[in-house]
Structures are given as C-alpha cells and as structure tokens.
Coordinates of C-alpha atoms in Angstrom, one line a residue:
M1 CA 73.7 93.9 82.3
K2 CA 72.0 96.1 84.0
K3 CA 72.4 100.1 83.2
S4 CA 74.3 101.4 85.5
T5 CA 73.1 103.8 88.4
A6 CA 76.4 105.7 89.5
S7 CA 76.3 109.4 89.2
P8 CA 77.9 111.3 86.9
R9 CA 80.3 112.9 90.1
K10 CA 81.0 109.0 91.2
S11 CA 81.8 107.5 87.5
A12 CA 83.9 110.6 86.6
S13 CA 86.1 109.8 90.2
V14 CA 86.6 106.3 89.0
E15 CA 88.0 107.7 85.7
Q16 CA 90.2 110.0 87.4
T17 CA 91.5 107.3 89.5
A18 CA 92.6 104.9 86.7
K19 CA 94.0 107.9 84.6
K20 CA 95.9 108.6 87.5
Q21 CA 97.3 104.5 87.3
K22 CA 98.2 104.6 84.3
R23 CA 100.0 107.6 84.4
I24 CA 102.2 106.3 87.6
Q25 CA 102.5 103.4 85.1
A26 CA 103.9 105.4 81.9
E27 CA 106.1 107.3 84.3
Q28 CA 107.7 103.5 85.7
D29 CA 107.7 102.5 81.9
A30 CA 109.8 105.7 81.2
K31 CA 112.2 105.2 84.1
D32 CA 112.6 101.6 83.0
A33 CA 113.7 102.1 79.5
S34 CA 115.8 104.6 80.5
K35 CA 117.9 101.4 82.9
K36 CA 117.6 99.3 80.1
K37 CA 119.6 101.4 77.4
A38 CA 122.1 102.3 80.4
S39 CA 122.4 98.2 80.6
A40 CA 121.8 97.0 77.0
S41 CA 125.3 95.0 77.1
K42 CA 123.8 92.5 80.6
K43 CA 121.6 89.9 79.6
L44 CA 120.0 88.0 82.5
A45 CA 119.9 84.6 82.7
Q46 CA 116.5 83.0 81.8
P47 CA 115.3 79.9 84.4
K48 CA 115.9 76.4 82.6
K49 CA 112.8 74.2 84.7
K50 CA 110.3 72.2 83.6
A51 CA 107.4 73.8 84.7
V52 CA 105.0 71.2 87.1
A53 CA 101.5 70.5 85.6
P54 CA 98.0 71.3 87.7
G55 CA 97.0 67.8 87.0
P56 CA 95.5 64.9 84.7
G57 CA 94.7 66.5 82.1
R58 CA 95.0 70.2 82.5
A59 CA 99.1 70.6 80.8
E60 CA 99.7 73.9 81.8
P61 CA 102.1 76.5 80.0
G62 CA 105.4 77.0 81.3
T63 CA 107.5 79.9 80.7
P64 CA 108.2 81.7 78.3
L65 CA 104.7 83.6 78.5
P66 CA 103.7 85.7 76.0
S67 CA 105.9 89.3 76.7
Q68 CA 102.6 91.3 76.5
P69 CA 102.4 94.6 78.5
L70 CA 98.8 95.7 79.3
A71 CA 97.7 99.2 79.8
K72 CA 96.0 99.6 83.6
P73 CA 94.1 98.5 85.1
G74 CA 94.0 95.6 83.1
I75 CA 91.5 94.4 80.6
E76 CA 91.6 90.4 81.0
A77 CA 89.5 89.5 77.8
R78 CA 92.8 91.6 75.9
M79 CA 95.3 89.3 77.1
A80 CA 96.7 86.8 74.8
L81 CA 97.4 83.8 77.1
P82 CA 93.9 83.9 78.7
P83 CA 93.9 83.1 82.5
R84 CA 92.2 79.9 83.0
F85 CA 88.9 80.4 85.7
E86 CA 86.5 77.6 85.2
A87 CA 87.9 75.0 87.5
P88 CA 86.3 72.0 85.2
H89 CA 87.0 69.1 87.5
Y90 CA 85.6 71.2 90.8
K91 CA 82.2 70.1 91.3
G92 CA 80.2 71.7 93.8
S93 CA 78.2 70.3 96.6
G94 CA 76.1 73.4 97.9
K95 CA 78.5 74.3 100.5
L96 CA 77.5 78.2 100.3
E97 CA 73.6 77.2 99.7
G98 CA 71.9 80.4 99.9
M99 CA 74.8 82.7 100.6
S100 CA 75.5 85.9 99.7
A101 CA 78.9 87.0 98.6
L102 CA 80.7 90.1 98.2
I103 CA 83.8 90.4 96.1
T104 CA 86.3 93.5 95.4
G105 CA 88.3 93.1 92.3
G106 CA 85.7 90.5 91.1
D107 CA 86.1 91.0 87.6
S108 CA 88.6 89.1 86.5
G109 CA 91.4 87.5 87.8
I110 CA 91.7 85.3 91.4
G111 CA 88.3 87.6 91.9
R112 CA 86.9 86.1 89.3
A113 CA 87.9 82.5 89.7
V114 CA 86.4 82.8 92.9
A115 CA 82.9 84.4 92.4
V116 CA 82.4 81.5 89.6
L117 CA 83.1 79.0 92.3
F118 CA 81.0 80.9 94.9
A119 CA 77.6 80.4 92.9
R120 CA 78.7 77.0 91.6
E121 CA 78.6 76.2 95.8
G122 CA 75.0 78.2 96.2
A123 CA 75.7 82.3 96.5
D124 CA 74.9 84.6 94.8
V125 CA 77.5 87.0 94.0
A126 CA 78.0 90.7 94.3
I127 CA 81.4 91.8 92.2
V128 CA 82.6 95.4 92.7
Y129 CA 85.9 96.8 90.2
L130 CA 87.0 100.0 88.9
N131 CA 86.3 100.3 85.3
E132 CA 87.1 97.1 83.2
H133 CA 83.1 96.7 82.2
E134 CA 84.1 94.3 79.7
D135 CA 85.6 92.0 82.4
A136 CA 83.0 92.8 84.4
K137 CA 80.2 91.8 82.1
R138 CA 81.8 88.4 81.2
T139 CA 81.7 87.7 84.5
I140 CA 78.0 88.3 85.5
E141 CA 77.8 86.0 82.3
L142 CA 79.7 83.5 83.8
V143 CA 78.2 83.6 87.5
K144 CA 74.6 83.5 86.3
A145 CA 75.7 80.4 84.0
E146 CA 75.8 78.7 87.4
G147 CA 72.4 78.9 88.2
R148 CA 73.0 81.9 90.6
R149 CA 72.3 85.5 90.4
C150 CA 75.1 88.2 89.7
V151 CA 75.1 92.3 90.1
A152 CA 78.3 94.1 89.4
I153 CA 79.2 97.6 91.1
S154 CA 82.0 99.7 89.6
G155 CA 83.5 102.0 91.8
D156 CA 87.1 102.9 93.9
V157 CA 87.5 101.2 97.3
K158 CA 89.7 104.0 98.0
S159 CA 86.2 105.7 99.0
A160 CA 84.0 104.8 102.2
R161 CA 81.2 106.2 100.6
F162 CA 81.1 103.8 98.1
C163 CA 82.0 101.1 100.0
K164 CA 79.2 101.8 102.1
G165 CA 76.8 102.0 99.4
A166 CA 78.4 98.7 97.4
V167 CA 77.4 96.4 100.5
A168 CA 73.9 98.0 100.5
K169 CA 73.4 97.4 96.6
T170 CA 74.3 94.0 97.4
V171 CA 72.0 94.0 100.1
K172 CA 69.2 95.5 98.6
A173 CA 69.6 92.7 95.6
F174 CA 70.3 89.8 97.6
G175 CA 68.4 90.6 100.9
K176 CA 71.3 90.2 102.8
L177 CA 75.1 89.4 103.2
N178 CA 77.5 86.6 104.2
L179 CA 80.6 86.5 103.0
L180 CA 83.2 89.1 102.0
V181 CA 86.0 88.9 99.9
N182 CA 88.5 91.9 99.8
N183 CA 90.9 91.5 96.9
A184 CA 90.7 94.4 94.4
A185 CA 94.8 95.6 94.6
F186 CA 97.1 98.1 92.8
Q187 CA 100.4 97.1 91.8
E188 CA 103.3 99.0 90.5
H189 CA 106.9 97.9 90.1
A190 CA 109.9 100.0 91.2
S191 CA 113.5 99.2 91.1
S192 CA 114.8 101.6 93.8
L193 CA 113.3 103.6 96.7
E194 CA 114.1 106.5 94.7
D195 CA 111.2 105.7 91.7
L196 CA 108.5 105.2 94.8
T197 CA 106.9 108.9 94.8
E198 CA 104.7 109.6 97.5
E199 CA 101.6 109.7 95.5
R200 CA 102.2 106.3 94.3
F201 CA 102.8 104.8 97.6
D202 CA 99.5 106.6 98.4
E203 CA 97.8 105.0 95.7
T204 CA 98.6 101.6 96.8
F205 CA 98.1 101.5 100.2
R206 CA 94.8 103.5 99.8
T207 CA 93.8 101.1 97.6
N208 CA 95.0 98.0 99.0
I209 CA 94.6 98.7 102.6
Y210 CA 92.0 101.5 103.0
G211 CA 89.9 99.5 100.7
Y212 CA 89.6 96.9 102.9
F213 CA 89.4 98.3 105.9
H214 CA 86.3 100.7 104.3
M215 CA 84.6 97.7 103.2
A216 CA 84.8 95.7 106.5
K217 CA 83.4 98.3 108.4
A218 CA 80.5 98.8 105.9
A219 CA 80.0 94.8 105.7
L220 CA 80.5 93.9 109.4
P221 CA 76.8 95.5 110.7
H222 CA 75.1 93.2 108.2
L223 CA 77.3 90.3 109.3
N224 CA 75.9 87.4 111.7
R225 CA 77.5 84.5 113.4
G226 CA 78.4 81.7 110.6
D227 CA 79.6 84.5 108.1
A228 CA 83.1 85.3 107.5
I229 CA 85.9 87.8 105.6
I230 CA 88.2 86.8 103.3
N231 CA 91.0 88.9 102.6
T232 CA 93.4 88.9 99.8
G233 CA 97.4 88.7 100.7
S234 CA 100.4 87.7 99.3
V235 CA 103.6 85.8 99.4
T236 CA 105.1 89.4 98.9
G237 CA 103.6 90.6 102.1
L238 CA 105.7 87.3 103.9
R239 CA 108.9 87.7 102.6
G240 CA 109.1 91.1 100.6
S241 CA 109.5 91.8 97.0
K242 CA 112.7 94.0 95.9
E243 CA 110.7 95.3 93.3
L244 CA 107.2 95.7 95.2
L245 CA 108.0 97.8 98.5
D246 CA 105.0 100.0 98.6
Y247 CA 102.8 96.0 97.4
S248 CA 104.5 93.7 99.7
A249 CA 103.9 96.5 102.8
T250 CA 100.3 96.7 102.1
K251 CA 100.2 92.7 101.7
G252 CA 101.8 92.6 105.3
A253 CA 99.2 95.1 106.9
I254 CA 96.8 93.0 105.3
H255 CA 98.0 89.8 107.0
A256 CA 98.2 91.7 110.3
F257 CA 94.7 93.7 110.0
T258 CA 93.4 89.7 109.4
K259 CA 94.9 88.7 112.4
A260 CA 93.7 91.4 114.5
L261 CA 90.3 91.4 113.0
A262 CA 89.6 87.8 113.5
H263 CA 90.6 88.6 117.2
N264 CA 88.2 91.4 116.9
L265 CA 85.1 89.6 115.6
A266 CA 85.8 85.8 117.6
D267 CA 83.1 86.7 120.3
K268 CA 80.6 87.5 117.4
G269 CA 81.1 84.5 115.2
I270 CA 82.2 85.9 112.5
R271 CA 85.7 84.3 111.0
V272 CA 88.4 86.6 109.3
N273 CA 91.4 84.6 107.2
A274 CA 93.4 85.5 104.2
V275 CA 95.2 83.6 101.4
A276 CA 98.6 84.4 100.4
P277 CA 99.0 83.4 96.8
G278 CA 102.6 83.8 94.7
P279 CA 102.7 84.7 91.3
V280 CA 99.4 84.0 89.7
W281 CA 98.8 84.4 86.0
T282 CA 96.6 87.6 86.0
P283 CA 96.0 91.0 84.2
L284 CA 97.6 92.3 87.7
N285 CA 101.0 91.7 86.5
P286 CA 101.2 92.2 82.5
A287 CA 99.8 95.4 84.0
D288 CA 102.8 96.5 85.7
K289 CA 105.9 94.6 84.7
T290 CA 108.2 95.2 81.8
P291 CA 107.8 92.4 78.5
E292 CA 111.0 90.7 79.9
D293 CA 109.8 89.8 82.9
I294 CA 106.0 88.9 82.0
A295 CA 107.8 86.4 79.8
Q296 CA 109.3 84.6 82.9
F297 CA 106.9 85.3 85.5
G298 CA 106.6 82.4 88.0
A299 CA 109.7 80.9 86.3
S300 CA 111.6 81.0 89.2
T301 CA 108.9 79.0 91.8
Q302 CA 109.9 75.6 92.3
M303 CA 106.6 74.6 90.1
G304 CA 108.6 76.5 87.8
R305 CA 105.3 78.7 86.6
P306 CA 103.1 81.0 88.1
A307 CA 99.6 79.8 89.2
Q308 CA 96.2 79.7 87.4
P309 CA 93.1 81.6 89.3
E310 CA 91.3 78.6 89.2
E311 CA 94.1 76.7 91.6
I312 CA 93.4 80.1 94.1
S313 CA 90.1 80.2 94.1
P314 CA 89.3 76.5 96.0
A315 CA 90.8 77.8 99.2
Y316 CA 88.5 80.6 99.3
V317 CA 85.8 78.3 99.2
F318 CA 87.3 76.1 101.7
L319 CA 87.4 79.8 103.4
A320 CA 84.0 80.4 103.5
A321 CA 81.9 76.9 103.7
P322 CA 81.0 76.8 107.4
C323 CA 81.4 73.2 106.7
C324 CA 85.0 73.4 105.8
S325 CA 86.7 76.2 107.8
S326 CA 83.9 76.5 111.2
Y327 CA 87.0 76.4 113.6
I328 CA 89.2 78.4 111.6
T329 CA 90.0 82.1 111.9
G330 CA 93.2 84.2 111.8
I331 CA 95.2 82.2 109.4
V332 CA 97.4 83.5 106.2
L333 CA 97.3 80.7 103.9
P334 CA 100.1 80.3 101.7
I335 CA 99.8 79.4 98.0
T336 CA 103.1 80.1 96.5
G337 CA 104.4 77.0 94.5
N338 CA 107.3 76.8 96.9
A339 CA 107.8 74.6 99.9
G340 CA 108.5 76.7 103.0
D341 CA 106.7 79.7 101.9
G342 CA 105.0 80.2 105.6
G343 CA 102.1 82.4 106.8

C-alpha cells in the first residue's frame, strides 16, 4: 500500500470524526448500562429458530453469535467471527471488464465484498474509508489477488472537498470512473427519542445522506452513458427500526434520493439503483449493539440468521453490469432474509 498523501489537516479531521463517533458510542453505552441495571430482573425470550444455510458446502452459523462489541468505527480484522466475503462459488465472467469503480466504506463488510467481486469481474477498484487502515490494507491485497489494481483513500465523506478529491484520485489512478458505490455509513442505536442528540442526528445524516450526495455530485462529471451509481439502502428505510430512528430516516432518504436521481440522469444513460440489505454480519453492528443484541442479531428474520457480505455483493454486480441490468434504473432491491419486504 502506498504511503498516505493526506495532508496533516485532513488526517486530523479523520481522527476527530473517529473520536466523535467513539464518544457518541460511549455515551449510548452508559445509557444502556443504566437502563439494564434498572430492568435486570426482566429476561428477553431468545428466538428458537434453525438458521437457513446459504447453499451446498457453506454451512452457516446461526445464533447466538459472538457477543463481542467493537469500538467505532469498527475493525473487521478484530471480529471474533470473521464475516464471509470471498464468495468462493462465484465465478467471474468479465461483466465489468475494463471498468473503474469507487466504493465508499470499501475497507470492510459489504464494501469489501463488493470490491472483491467487482475485481473478479474485471474492474479496477478504489476504496474510500475513514481510518480503518488495517482493513483497507487487507482489501487492497484481496483486489490485487483477483488481478486488478486497487487504491485506498482515507477521509471523511461528510466533506464535499474530500469527495471531490477522492474522485479525482480515482480518475488519475485508472484514467476513468464508471461505477460509484455509495456505501459508507454511521449507525448508533437509541432506545428512545430522548437519547437522540442533535449532534448524533447530524453525524448520521451528514455521513449517510450528505456523503452520498457529495460523492454522486463529484462523480457525475466523469460518468458516461452505460455507467452506474449504486447506493446502499437498508431494510430500516423500508419499514423503520424503533431503535435506529436517525439511521432509518437516512436510509429512507437514500431510497428516495436513488429514485429521484435515476429520473434526473435517465437522459444521460446513467443508471441509479439501490440495494436494501437486512441484517448483515459486518463491523457496523458489533460497533453499535449491546452484547445481548449482537448475540441474537438476525435471529428474528425468516432465515433465522444475518446475511454474510458475500450473499449481498452479487446484487451490486448485477446492478453495475450493463449486460445484466441495462434496462433497470430507480429500483430499491431488498435482500432482507424475509418474504414480503419490498422497495
């Protein structure tokens, strides 16, 4: 991995954002501990459901999952149960041959899994991440192992200036930009509206929706007919989540932004779609939930478990590849582990 070319000011900004997110997490943890003490006598019923395996040869662990909290922003390399991103049964066929992609939140989780499959399909990949340098280095190795080029760009997507610079670095490295995947996110639960501060509300909106807006605007001058933007939505944007009020609101906004931007760019031949995952085993959730909630994460779905990133990433290939989805724009594709969820 090349040495970072980030200015001291930019590095300081990244670390300030990471520190702020850790502080928001610590404040919520303290509130959770206080409420837990007050209701220690109450016991939650544990879902009793057999997890549905993803397919032959890929036995999937059901719940309980390791109840291992992570400090924000969440390092995948430190997870006791590593997420699956390799998709060993997925065979590339050149669907993205000669293309260049930029993926925000590409260091880990869904972003890493998408980076691997985009590379397997022939695309060069730039990943944007906050300060998870260990994960970013591993993702670079994975993309290169697929035979493609990869650059990693550290910064904060809340900044329009950073987003413009990240796009410029991608175009400089690869000569073009064909695919933008907006995937970076901030999430922190709150059991009541009173727990949700304006500072946290701003952090969630500025990361999750402003970041998508800034990156799309920066990428647009470089996108041409046949190129695509893919946004990561969420099942919480389809039906809400009582403990993710701000996060759910941003994901609903992302779904609407996707549909509106698809209308706006249709004449240019640029497709805009979204994927709305349900629970997925990535660093995002262990860096948010209580140990008890982590252990039962995804158990309430009809599949009885969370998805693995490798089960979500093929949808991004489908929506990116003109040979698969040239007549598809403005959709929100739900992958939620439940029947009846629709976008």
